[in-house]
Amino acid sequence: ATDLYKHTENEVYYSMNSAETFSITYPAIHPGAAHTDISVFSGDIDLHALFLESESVRRIFVTDSTIAALPSMAHFMQRWSTARTFSNGFTAVHGKDALIVLGAGESYKTIENVLLIVRLAIDENMTRSAVFTAIGGGVICDMTAFAASMFKRGARVEFVPTTLLAMVDAAVGGKSGCDFLNYKNMIGAFWPAQQLYYFPTFVQSLPNDQFRSGLAEALKTAYLYSNDLLTVFKTQKADILARTASVLQYIISTCAKAKARVVEEDFTEQNVRAYLNLGHTFAHALESASGLGIVSHGDAVAWGMGRAAVMSHNLGLCSAAYMQEMLELLRDYEWEIGAIHTAMAAYTPEEASQLLLEAMKKDKKNTDDSVRCILQTAVAQTAIYKVAPKDILLVLNPASASKGA
Ligand code: NAD
């Protein structure tokens, strides 16, 4: 036996040959992180009434500069006195509460900004019972929850998601984090919000590309879980694109409920939660091969869903009707359905498909040369398949079939 170290004066040694094992059972990490309540408010946004007239709870609000400047936020924002400014943001206080306004967009999703949130909580002498409250899109929600997960080993977090994408996707499911060393979401924790306050009215002020990003994820959710939602996409395009309140509310609550059920079943993504990545293997490859920021995430996901449908048909998994209907719907909403996305137009088809294939192989979940893809046999019938490189090339560059034969 190899002695590791001397433990007590009685010469008790730990030995590498020790056969003794034992385990420890823990309670849920934090009582505030054990479940999520969702409230959907139609009509006007009044965060002042929702939060600032409340009595006891101390809150640390986190938002970004674009959201802070929205007319719908004016009443809420009036109440604060600026305490500290720093490059790209400021903090402010109002009675027992504190606010931090960060820069807007993915480039601000940094560990430095997460730590600024934690620092404000410390500066304001918040205790572990403080509630970290994100008012924002996926970036602000992810960072606020990450900060809350670290502060004094875990404080409660609540979200007011303000983008369609955050409402249908990012706010639900407990994944928090930030980007690091040029890798997206490289660090983070599972730390769900205890309460989500949905105001679909926030969607009205979203720029079109942000709206379409959320819409692509909503369409993905329809294909995965809801024939009824898919019918709405097929039959109510004009209302959807006009952002009619009733149809928006239906889309948002259907998607949030569908994701909630999946997360309940598979919180840490051991199996069925991975289905939410439908279209994403192609999308991530396109986003990185074309240069980050060239194609929006939603546009990439929509294109990726089309490629996944073609692949599914090529492999004999789905009917031609499933594939055709999806491609037609995507085209109807003006998403790209060509094998070669126009963002790759600078390359020959051979180069473009090879670049995308290489990017797809980098996915950390792949175990060999094949690529793990989420594919459907029909609407709401989904599974994970390992696909050979030649079959990937076939959907990225159909001409490769004749050349390879
Ligand atoms: P975002 O938070 O950067 O918001 C997009 C832009 O819209 C920002 O500039 C923001 O200031 C602006 N904005 C927000 N609300 C607005 C409103 N109501 N009106 C006008 N402008 C508004 O990005 P996003 O698209 O919401 O989310 C993307 C992020 O979400 C990514 O970082 C991604 O990793 C993350 N995400 C997380 C999960 C998860 O499960 N945690 C899931 C999907 C995506």
PDB file of C-alpha atoms and ligand atoms in Angstrom, residues 64-67 70 72 103-106 109 136-142 161-167 169-177 179 184-185 201-207 210 213 217 259 273 297, ligand 1:
ATOM      1  CA  ASP A  64     -28.790  46.584 -20.478  1.00  0.00           C
ATOM      2  CA  SER A  65     -28.522  50.084 -21.916  1.00  0.00           C
ATOM      3  CA  THR A  66     -30.898  49.432 -24.856  1.00  0.00           C
ATOM      4  CA  ILE A  67     -33.651  48.099 -22.609  1.00  0.00           C
ATOM      5  CA  LEU A  70     -37.117  51.825 -23.956  1.00  0.00           C
ATOM      6  CA  SER A  72     -41.877  51.123 -21.674  1.00  0.00           C
ATOM      7  CA  GLY A 103     -23.789  47.291 -22.306  1.00  0.00           C
ATOM      8  CA  ALA A 104     -26.223  45.633 -24.763  1.00  0.00           C
ATOM      9  CA  GLY A 105     -25.491  42.483 -26.758  1.00  0.00           C
ATOM     10  CA  GLU A 106     -23.446  39.294 -26.828  1.00  0.00           C
ATOM     11  CA  LYS A 109     -21.617  38.544 -21.915  1.00  0.00           C
ATOM     12  CA  GLY A 136     -33.463  41.582 -20.465  1.00  0.00           C
ATOM     13  CA  GLY A 137     -32.783  39.147 -23.234  1.00  0.00           C
ATOM     14  CA  GLY A 138     -30.878  35.888 -23.027  1.00  0.00           C
ATOM     15  CA  VAL A 139     -27.579  37.664 -22.378  1.00  0.00           C
ATOM     16  CA  ILE A 140     -28.803  39.526 -19.292  1.00  0.00           C
ATOM     17  CA  CYS A 141     -30.806  36.538 -17.970  1.00  0.00           C
ATOM     18  CA  ASP A 142     -27.859  34.118 -18.364  1.00  0.00           C
ATOM     19  CA  PRO A 161     -37.405  38.291 -20.304  1.00  0.00           C
ATOM     20  CA  THR A 162     -37.625  41.107 -22.859  1.00  0.00           C
ATOM     21  CA  THR A 163     -36.782  39.361 -26.156  1.00  0.00           C
ATOM     22  CA  LEU A 164     -38.901  36.757 -27.916  1.00  0.00           C
ATOM     23  CA  LEU A 165     -35.918  34.419 -27.785  1.00  0.00           C
ATOM     24  CA  ALA A 166     -35.590  34.777 -24.020  1.00  0.00           C
ATOM     25  CA  MET A 167     -39.342  34.232 -23.557  1.00  0.00           C
ATOM     26  CA  ASP A 169     -36.185  29.652 -24.830  1.00  0.00           C
ATOM     27  CA  ALA A 170     -33.394  31.241 -22.741  1.00  0.00           C
ATOM     28  CA  ALA A 171     -35.401  32.157 -19.633  1.00  0.00           C
ATOM     29  CA  VAL A 172     -36.727  28.616 -19.218  1.00  0.00           C
ATOM     30  CA  GLY A 173     -34.550  25.761 -18.078  1.00  0.00           C
ATOM     31  CA  GLY A 174     -31.928  27.001 -15.666  1.00  0.00           C
ATOM     32  CA  LYS A 175     -28.819  27.242 -17.844  1.00  0.00           C
ATOM     33  CA  SER A 176     -26.810  30.269 -16.757  1.00  0.00           C
ATOM     34  CA  GLY A 177     -23.372  31.482 -17.764  1.00  0.00           C
ATOM     35  CA  ASP A 179     -18.797  33.555 -22.791  1.00  0.00           C
ATOM     36  CA  LYS A 184     -19.833  30.822 -26.165  1.00  0.00           C
ATOM     37  CA  ASN A 185     -21.288  29.887 -22.783  1.00  0.00           C
ATOM     38  CA  THR A 201     -45.611  43.567 -25.091  1.00  0.00           C
ATOM     39  CA  PHE A 202     -41.797  43.811 -24.897  1.00  0.00           C
ATOM     40  CA  VAL A 203     -41.687  41.985 -28.249  1.00  0.00           C
ATOM     41  CA  GLN A 204     -43.235  45.037 -29.974  1.00  0.00           C
ATOM     42  CA  SER A 205     -40.052  47.090 -29.658  1.00  0.00           C
ATOM     43  CA  LEU A 206     -37.658  44.372 -30.859  1.00  0.00           C
ATOM     44  CA  PRO A 207     -35.709  45.037 -34.059  1.00  0.00           C
ATOM     45  CA  GLN A 210     -34.127  39.917 -33.001  1.00  0.00           C
ATOM     46  CA  SER A 213     -34.359  34.992 -34.038  1.00  0.00           C
ATOM     47  CA  GLU A 217     -36.732  28.993 -32.033  1.00  0.00           C
ATOM     48  CA  LYS A 259     -39.671  23.723 -22.861  1.00  0.00           C
ATOM     49  CA  ARG A 273     -33.405  17.960 -23.643  1.00  0.00           C
ATOM     50  CA  HIS A 297     -28.594  32.814 -34.781  1.00  0.00           C
TER      51      HIS A 297
HETATM   52  P1  NAD B   1     -29.708  39.731 -26.084  1.00  0.00           P
HETATM   53  O1  NAD B   1     -29.991  39.559 -24.647  1.00  0.00           O
HETATM   54  O2  NAD B   1     -28.357  40.206 -26.454  1.00  0.00           O
HETATM   55  O3  NAD B   1     -30.800  40.704 -26.720  1.00  0.00           O
HETATM   56  C1  NAD B   1     -30.664  41.042 -28.062  1.00  0.00           C
HETATM   57  C2  NAD B   1     -30.673  42.563 -28.260  1.00  0.00           C
HETATM   58  O4  NAD B   1     -32.017  43.029 -28.115  1.00  0.00           O
HETATM   59  C3  NAD B   1     -29.847  43.330 -27.259  1.00  0.00           C
HETATM   60  O5  NAD B   1     -29.184  44.368 -27.924  1.00  0.00           O
HETATM   61  C4  NAD B   1     -30.875  43.919 -26.303  1.00  0.00           C
HETATM   62  O6  NAD B   1     -30.449  45.133 -25.738  1.00  0.00           O
HETATM   63  C5  NAD B   1     -32.044  44.133 -27.213  1.00  0.00           C
HETATM   64  N1  NAD B   1     -33.341  44.083 -26.567  1.00  0.00           N
HETATM   65  C6  NAD B   1     -33.726  43.269 -25.567  1.00  0.00           C
HETATM   66  N2  NAD B   1     -35.033  43.432 -25.311  1.00  0.00           N
HETATM   67  C7  NAD B   1     -35.483  44.383 -26.150  1.00  0.00           C
HETATM   68  C8  NAD B   1     -36.763  44.956 -26.387  1.00  0.00           C
HETATM   69  N3  NAD B   1     -37.846  44.563 -25.709  1.00  0.00           N
HETATM   70  N4  NAD B   1     -36.867  45.911 -27.336  1.00  0.00           N
HETATM   71  C9  NAD B   1     -35.781  46.296 -28.066  1.00  0.00           C
HETATM   72  N5  NAD B   1     -34.544  45.761 -27.902  1.00  0.00           N
HETATM   73  C10 NAD B   1     -34.409  44.821 -26.953  1.00  0.00           C
HETATM   74  O7  NAD B   1     -29.928  38.357 -26.901  1.00  0.00           O
HETATM   75  P2  NAD B   1     -31.111  37.295 -26.976  1.00  0.00           P
HETATM   76  O8  NAD B   1     -31.300  37.041 -28.421  1.00  0.00           O
HETATM   77  O9  NAD B   1     -32.275  37.617 -26.144  1.00  0.00           O
HETATM   78  O10 NAD B   1     -30.432  36.030 -26.325  1.00  0.00           O
HETATM   79  C11 NAD B   1     -29.263  35.457 -26.865  1.00  0.00           C
HETATM   80  C12 NAD B   1     -28.464  34.887 -25.729  1.00  0.00           C
HETATM   81  O11 NAD B   1     -29.271  33.932 -25.048  1.00  0.00           O
HETATM   82  C13 NAD B   1     -27.192  34.184 -26.146  1.00  0.00           C
HETATM   83  O12 NAD B   1     -26.148  34.630 -25.339  1.00  0.00           O
HETATM   84  C14 NAD B   1     -27.481  32.713 -25.881  1.00  0.00           C
HETATM   85  O13 NAD B   1     -26.334  32.001 -25.486  1.00  0.00           O
HETATM   86  C15 NAD B   1     -28.476  32.785 -24.761  1.00  0.00           C
HETATM   87  N6  NAD B   1     -29.370  31.624 -24.683  1.00  0.00           N
HETATM   88  C16 NAD B   1     -29.467  30.991 -23.496  1.00  0.00           C
HETATM   89  C17 NAD B   1     -30.289  29.891 -23.370  1.00  0.00           C
HETATM   90  C18 NAD B   1     -30.422  29.209 -22.044  1.00  0.00           C
HETATM   91  O14 NAD B   1     -30.999  28.122 -21.995  1.00  0.00           O
HETATM   92  N7  NAD B   1     -29.937  29.801 -20.972  1.00  0.00           N
HETATM   93  C19 NAD B   1     -31.016  29.428 -24.473  1.00  0.00           C
HETATM   94  C20 NAD B   1     -30.911  30.124 -25.681  1.00  0.00           C
HETATM   95  C21 NAD B   1     -30.078  31.218 -25.780  1.00  0.00           C
END
